[in-house]
PDB file of C-alpha atoms and ligand atoms in Angstrom:
ATOM      1  CA  MET A  85       9.084 -16.828  -4.846  1.00  0.00           C
ATOM      2  CA  ARG A  86       6.607 -14.950  -2.689  1.00  0.00           C
ATOM      3  CA  VAL A  87       6.608 -11.156  -2.779  1.00  0.00           C
ATOM      4  CA  ILE A  88       5.038  -9.037  -0.032  1.00  0.00           C
ATOM      5  CA  THR A  89       4.181  -5.341  -0.022  1.00  0.00           C
ATOM      6  CA  PHE A  90       2.227  -2.935   2.157  1.00  0.00           C
ATOM      7  CA  GLY A  91       0.226   0.249   1.709  1.00  0.00           C
ATOM      8  CA  THR A  92      -2.985   2.140   2.339  1.00  0.00           C
ATOM      9  CA  PHE A  93      -4.137   2.079  -1.304  1.00  0.00           C
ATOM     10  CA  ASP A  94      -6.860   4.663  -0.601  1.00  0.00           C
ATOM     11  CA  VAL A  95      -8.652   6.172  -3.642  1.00  0.00           C
ATOM     12  CA  PHE A  96      -6.997   3.591  -5.897  1.00  0.00           C
ATOM     13  CA  HIS A  97      -4.941   5.085  -8.751  1.00  0.00           C
ATOM     14  CA  VAL A  98      -2.462   4.106 -11.505  1.00  0.00           C
ATOM     15  CA  GLY A  99       0.595   4.492  -9.213  1.00  0.00           C
ATOM     16  CA  HIS A 100      -0.888   1.747  -7.031  1.00  0.00           C
ATOM     17  CA  VAL A 101      -1.510  -0.662  -9.908  1.00  0.00           C
ATOM     18  CA  ASN A 102       1.988   0.032 -11.302  1.00  0.00           C
ATOM     19  CA  ILE A 103       3.785  -0.858  -8.072  1.00  0.00           C
ATOM     20  CA  LEU A 104       1.628  -3.957  -7.518  1.00  0.00           C
ATOM     21  CA  GLU A 105       2.256  -5.243 -11.049  1.00  0.00           C
ATOM     22  CA  ARG A 106       5.994  -4.553 -10.777  1.00  0.00           C
ATOM     23  CA  ALA A 107       6.117  -6.203  -7.328  1.00  0.00           C
ATOM     24  CA  ARG A 108       4.400  -9.305  -8.692  1.00  0.00           C
ATOM     25  CA  SER A 109       6.893  -9.509 -11.567  1.00  0.00           C
ATOM     26  CA  PHE A 110       9.723 -10.250  -9.085  1.00  0.00           C
ATOM     27  CA  GLY A 111       8.115 -13.526  -7.989  1.00  0.00           C
ATOM     28  CA  THR A 112       5.281 -15.960  -8.546  1.00  0.00           C
ATOM     29  CA  GLU A 113       2.906 -14.798  -5.811  1.00  0.00           C
ATOM     30  CA  LEU A 114       2.053 -11.359  -4.404  1.00  0.00           C
ATOM     31  CA  TYR A 115       0.803 -10.863  -0.842  1.00  0.00           C
ATOM     32  CA  VAL A 116      -0.453  -7.373   0.062  1.00  0.00           C
ATOM     33  CA  GLY A 117      -0.855  -5.910   3.552  1.00  0.00           C
ATOM     34  CA  VAL A 118      -3.513  -3.180   3.412  1.00  0.00           C
ATOM     35  CA  SER A 119      -3.213  -0.834   6.373  1.00  0.00           C
ATOM     36  CA  SER A 120      -6.171  -0.746   8.747  1.00  0.00           C
ATOM     37  CA  ASP A 121      -8.325   2.355   9.246  1.00  0.00           C
ATOM     38  CA  GLN A 122      -7.063   2.583  12.827  1.00  0.00           C
ATOM     39  CA  LEU A 123      -3.410   2.481  11.726  1.00  0.00           C
ATOM     40  CA  ASN A 124      -4.055   5.348   9.292  1.00  0.00           C
ATOM     41  CA  TYR A 125      -5.857   7.357  11.947  1.00  0.00           C
ATOM     42  CA  SER A 126      -2.997   6.918  14.387  1.00  0.00           C
ATOM     43  CA  LYS A 127      -0.408   8.054  11.781  1.00  0.00           C
ATOM     44  CA  LYS A 128      -2.280  10.817   9.899  1.00  0.00           C
ATOM     45  CA  ASN A 129      -5.038  11.854  12.290  1.00  0.00           C
ATOM     46  CA  ARG A 130      -7.678  11.148   9.658  1.00  0.00           C
ATOM     47  CA  TYR A 131      -9.412   8.081   8.311  1.00  0.00           C
ATOM     48  CA  PRO A 132      -8.950   7.043   4.663  1.00  0.00           C
ATOM     49  CA  ILE A 133     -11.767   7.962   2.242  1.00  0.00           C
ATOM     50  CA  TYR A 134     -12.456   4.280   1.495  1.00  0.00           C
ATOM     51  CA  SER A 135     -13.016   1.834   4.378  1.00  0.00           C
ATOM     52  CA  GLU A 136     -10.436  -0.889   5.001  1.00  0.00           C
ATOM     53  CA  GLU A 137     -12.934  -3.531   3.807  1.00  0.00           C
ATOM     54  CA  ASP A 138     -13.403  -1.703   0.495  1.00  0.00           C
ATOM     55  CA  ARG A 139      -9.649  -1.101   0.079  1.00  0.00           C
ATOM     56  CA  ARG A 140      -8.962  -4.820   0.648  1.00  0.00           C
ATOM     57  CA  HIS A 141     -11.797  -5.745  -1.731  1.00  0.00           C
ATOM     58  CA  ILE A 142     -10.327  -3.561  -4.515  1.00  0.00           C
ATOM     59  CA  ILE A 143      -6.792  -4.954  -4.059  1.00  0.00           C
ATOM     60  CA  SER A 144      -7.965  -8.568  -3.926  1.00  0.00           C
ATOM     61  CA  ALA A 145      -9.844  -8.113  -7.228  1.00  0.00           C
ATOM     62  CA  LEU A 146      -6.568  -7.411  -9.113  1.00  0.00           C
ATOM     63  CA  ALA A 147      -5.138 -10.156 -11.326  1.00  0.00           C
ATOM     64  CA  CYS A 148      -1.582  -9.505 -10.026  1.00  0.00           C
ATOM     65  CA  VAL A 149      -2.570 -10.030  -6.354  1.00  0.00           C
ATOM     66  CA  ASP A 150      -2.773 -13.490  -4.758  1.00  0.00           C
ATOM     67  CA  TYR A 151      -3.576 -12.734  -1.108  1.00  0.00           C
ATOM     68  CA  VAL A 152      -4.623  -9.711   0.935  1.00  0.00           C
ATOM     69  CA  PHE A 153      -4.413  -9.205   4.697  1.00  0.00           C
ATOM     70  CA  SER A 154      -4.883  -6.335   7.114  1.00  0.00           C
ATOM     71  CA  GLU A 155      -1.754  -4.504   8.320  1.00  0.00           C
ATOM     72  CA  GLU A 156      -2.513  -3.511  11.901  1.00  0.00           C
ATOM     73  CA  SER A 157       0.784  -1.788  12.805  1.00  0.00           C
ATOM     74  CA  LEU A 158       3.768  -0.403  10.874  1.00  0.00           C
ATOM     75  CA  GLU A 159       6.039  -2.052  13.433  1.00  0.00           C
ATOM     76  CA  LEU A 160       4.852  -5.599  12.638  1.00  0.00           C
ATOM     77  CA  LYS A 161       6.477  -5.972   9.188  1.00  0.00           C
ATOM     78  CA  ALA A 162       8.978  -8.588  10.416  1.00  0.00           C
ATOM     79  CA  GLU A 163       6.126 -10.643  11.909  1.00  0.00           C
ATOM     80  CA  TYR A 164       4.090 -10.487   8.679  1.00  0.00           C
ATOM     81  CA  ILE A 165       7.156 -11.440   6.580  1.00  0.00           C
ATOM     82  CA  LYS A 166       7.747 -14.490   8.797  1.00  0.00           C
ATOM     83  CA  LYS A 167       4.064 -15.441   9.093  1.00  0.00           C
ATOM     84  CA  TYR A 168       3.519 -15.346   5.323  1.00  0.00           C
ATOM     85  CA  GLU A 169       7.003 -16.738   4.503  1.00  0.00           C
ATOM     86  CA  ALA A 170       7.780 -13.922   2.074  1.00  0.00           C
ATOM     87  CA  ASP A 171      11.009 -14.038   0.059  1.00  0.00           C
ATOM     88  CA  ILE A 172      11.012 -10.424  -1.167  1.00  0.00           C
ATOM     89  CA  LEU A 173       9.696  -7.220   0.391  1.00  0.00           C
ATOM     90  CA  VAL A 174       8.829  -4.510  -2.147  1.00  0.00           C
ATOM     91  CA  MET A 175       8.197  -0.904  -1.112  1.00  0.00           C
ATOM     92  CA  GLY A 176       7.986   2.400  -3.001  1.00  0.00           C
ATOM     93  CA  ASP A 177      11.139   4.516  -2.875  1.00  0.00           C
ATOM     94  CA  ASP A 178       9.362   6.999  -0.596  1.00  0.00           C
ATOM     95  CA  TRP A 179      10.493   4.404   2.006  1.00  0.00           C
ATOM     96  CA  GLN A 180      14.078   4.141   0.661  1.00  0.00           C
ATOM     97  CA  GLY A 181      16.384   2.620   3.306  1.00  0.00           C
ATOM     98  CA  LYS A 182      13.689   2.438   5.999  1.00  0.00           C
ATOM     99  CA  PHE A 183      13.307  -1.345   5.820  1.00  0.00           C
ATOM    100  CA  ASP A 184      16.937  -2.378   5.248  1.00  0.00           C
ATOM    101  CA  TYR A 185      16.905  -3.850   8.770  1.00  0.00           C
ATOM    102  CA  LEU A 186      14.592  -6.592   7.425  1.00  0.00           C
ATOM    103  CA  SER A 187      17.160  -7.833   4.912  1.00  0.00           C
ATOM    104  CA  ASP A 188      18.197 -10.719   7.175  1.00  0.00           C
ATOM    105  CA  LEU A 189      14.620 -12.054   6.777  1.00  0.00           C
ATOM    106  CA  CYS A 190      14.089 -11.477   3.053  1.00  0.00           C
ATOM    107  CA  GLN A 191      15.328  -9.503   0.053  1.00  0.00           C
ATOM    108  CA  VAL A 192      14.288  -5.818   0.293  1.00  0.00           C
ATOM    109  CA  LYS A 193      13.587  -3.853  -2.906  1.00  0.00           C
ATOM    110  CA  TYR A 194      12.519  -0.233  -3.307  1.00  0.00           C
ATOM    111  CA  LEU A 195      10.803   0.707  -6.574  1.00  0.00           C
ATOM    112  CA  PRO A 196      10.533   4.219  -8.006  1.00  0.00           C
ATOM    113  CA  ARG A 197       7.129   5.822  -7.506  1.00  0.00           C
ATOM    114  CA  THR A 198       4.987   6.630 -10.534  1.00  0.00           C
ATOM    115  CA  PRO A 199       5.470  10.391 -11.038  1.00  0.00           C
ATOM    116  CA  SER A 200       2.727  12.989 -10.587  1.00  0.00           C
ATOM    117  CA  VAL A 201       0.027  10.944  -8.873  1.00  0.00           C
ATOM    118  CA  SER A 202      -0.823  10.419  -5.226  1.00  0.00           C
ATOM    119  CA  THR A 203      -3.934   9.870  -3.133  1.00  0.00           C
ATOM    120  CA  THR A 204      -3.241  13.071  -1.184  1.00  0.00           C
ATOM    121  CA  GLU A 205      -3.107  15.091  -4.410  1.00  0.00           C
ATOM    122  CA  ILE A 206      -6.314  13.521  -5.786  1.00  0.00           C
ATOM    123  CA  ILE A 207      -8.151  14.349  -2.548  1.00  0.00           C
ATOM    124  CA  GLU A 208      -6.883  17.963  -2.758  1.00  0.00           C
ATOM    125  CA  VAL A 209      -7.928  18.343  -6.412  1.00  0.00           C
ATOM    126  CA  VAL A 210     -11.414  16.977  -5.725  1.00  0.00           C
ATOM    127  CA  ARG A 211     -11.805  19.100  -2.582  1.00  0.00           C
ATOM    128  CA  HIS A 212     -10.932  22.315  -4.454  1.00  0.00           C
ATOM    129  CA  SER A 213     -12.798  21.623  -7.669  1.00  0.00           C
ATOM    130  CA  GLN A 214     -15.633  24.082  -8.314  1.00  0.00           C
ATOM    131  CA  PRO A 215     -19.176  22.792  -8.662  1.00  0.00           C
ATOM    132  CA  LYS A 216     -20.546  23.263 -12.205  1.00  0.00           C
ATOM    133  CA  GLN A 217     -22.690  26.407 -12.638  1.00  0.00           C
ATOM    134  CA  SER A 218     -26.314  25.614 -13.430  1.00  0.00           C
ATOM    135  CA  THR A 219     -27.697  27.649 -16.383  1.00  0.00           C
TER     136      THR A 219
HETATM  137  N1  LIG B 148       3.017   4.459  -4.962  1.00  0.00           N
HETATM  138  C1  LIG B 148       3.749   4.551  -6.159  1.00  0.00           C
HETATM  139  N2  LIG B 148       3.575   5.638  -6.983  1.00  0.00           N
HETATM  140  C2  LIG B 148       2.705   6.622  -6.635  1.00  0.00           C
HETATM  141  C3  LIG B 148       1.968   6.542  -5.435  1.00  0.00           C
HETATM  142  C4  LIG B 148       2.152   5.426  -4.608  1.00  0.00           C
HETATM  143  O1  LIG B 148       4.553   3.671  -6.475  1.00  0.00           O
HETATM  144  N3  LIG B 148       2.595   7.679  -7.448  1.00  0.00           N
HETATM  145  C5  LIG B 148       3.244   3.316  -4.088  1.00  0.00           C
HETATM  146  C6  LIG B 148       3.832   3.719  -2.738  1.00  0.00           C
HETATM  147  O2  LIG B 148       5.237   3.897  -2.845  1.00  0.00           O
HETATM  148  C7  LIG B 148       3.465   2.535  -1.881  1.00  0.00           C
HETATM  149  C8  LIG B 148       2.116   2.063  -2.486  1.00  0.00           C
HETATM  150  O3  LIG B 148       2.018   2.695  -3.786  1.00  0.00           O
HETATM  151  O4  LIG B 148       4.421   1.504  -2.009  1.00  0.00           O
HETATM  152  C9  LIG B 148       0.928   2.471  -1.638  1.00  0.00           C
HETATM  153  O5  LIG B 148       1.067   3.862  -1.427  1.00  0.00           O
HETATM  154  P1  LIG B 148       0.031   4.765  -0.644  1.00  0.00           P
HETATM  155  O6  LIG B 148       0.736   5.526   0.416  1.00  0.00           O
HETATM  156  O7  LIG B 148      -1.176   4.013  -0.278  1.00  0.00           O
HETATM  157  O8  LIG B 148      -0.390   5.775  -1.858  1.00  0.00           O
HETATM  158  P2  LIG B 148      -0.114   7.310  -2.057  1.00  0.00           P
HETATM  159  O9  LIG B 148      -0.789   7.715  -3.328  1.00  0.00           O
HETATM  160  O10 LIG B 148       1.355   7.613  -1.935  1.00  0.00           O
HETATM  161  O11 LIG B 148      -0.926   7.933  -0.830  1.00  0.00           O
HETATM  162  P3  LIG B 148      -0.656   9.255   0.007  1.00  0.00           P
HETATM  163  O12 LIG B 148      -0.705  10.412  -0.939  1.00  0.00           O
HETATM  164  O13 LIG B 148      -1.821   9.273   1.015  1.00  0.00           O
HETATM  165  O14 LIG B 148       0.689   9.064   0.676  1.00  0.00           O
END
């Protein structure tokens, strides 16, 4: 069974590894669509901290991941599911219900997010952290 999931995976953190490991546990292969820099810019008006090449490199280095590709548009999920012959789509429950329309193509599962961690929050914490005083 081939599982597929999508995300930006910028500033990689434990919530990312948790969802990827859980996604993989539903099948025998995990395919991951990593959103392109341009897609992020068009949705959030800013580029990710890590480039799309680096984000794909990090994801493809994980033992639970079998194949990584670039997600060029949020509207192409059906095409990617068909192209890669995925049996199960896994998404975090921040997307609850949003991909039910794909359930005629594959099984759709939403997994609970890992609490208290997100890329946005990490960026905020780092941005507001005070530089150490020199003595
Ligand atoms: N994810 C998760 N638990 C978290 C954070 C993310 O399960 N605490 C999941 C998301 O639901 C998604 C995948 O990881 O399926 C990639 O999420 P992404 O949006 O790249 O990460 P976030 O940390 O949510 O980034 P942001 O704060 O920019 O939205």
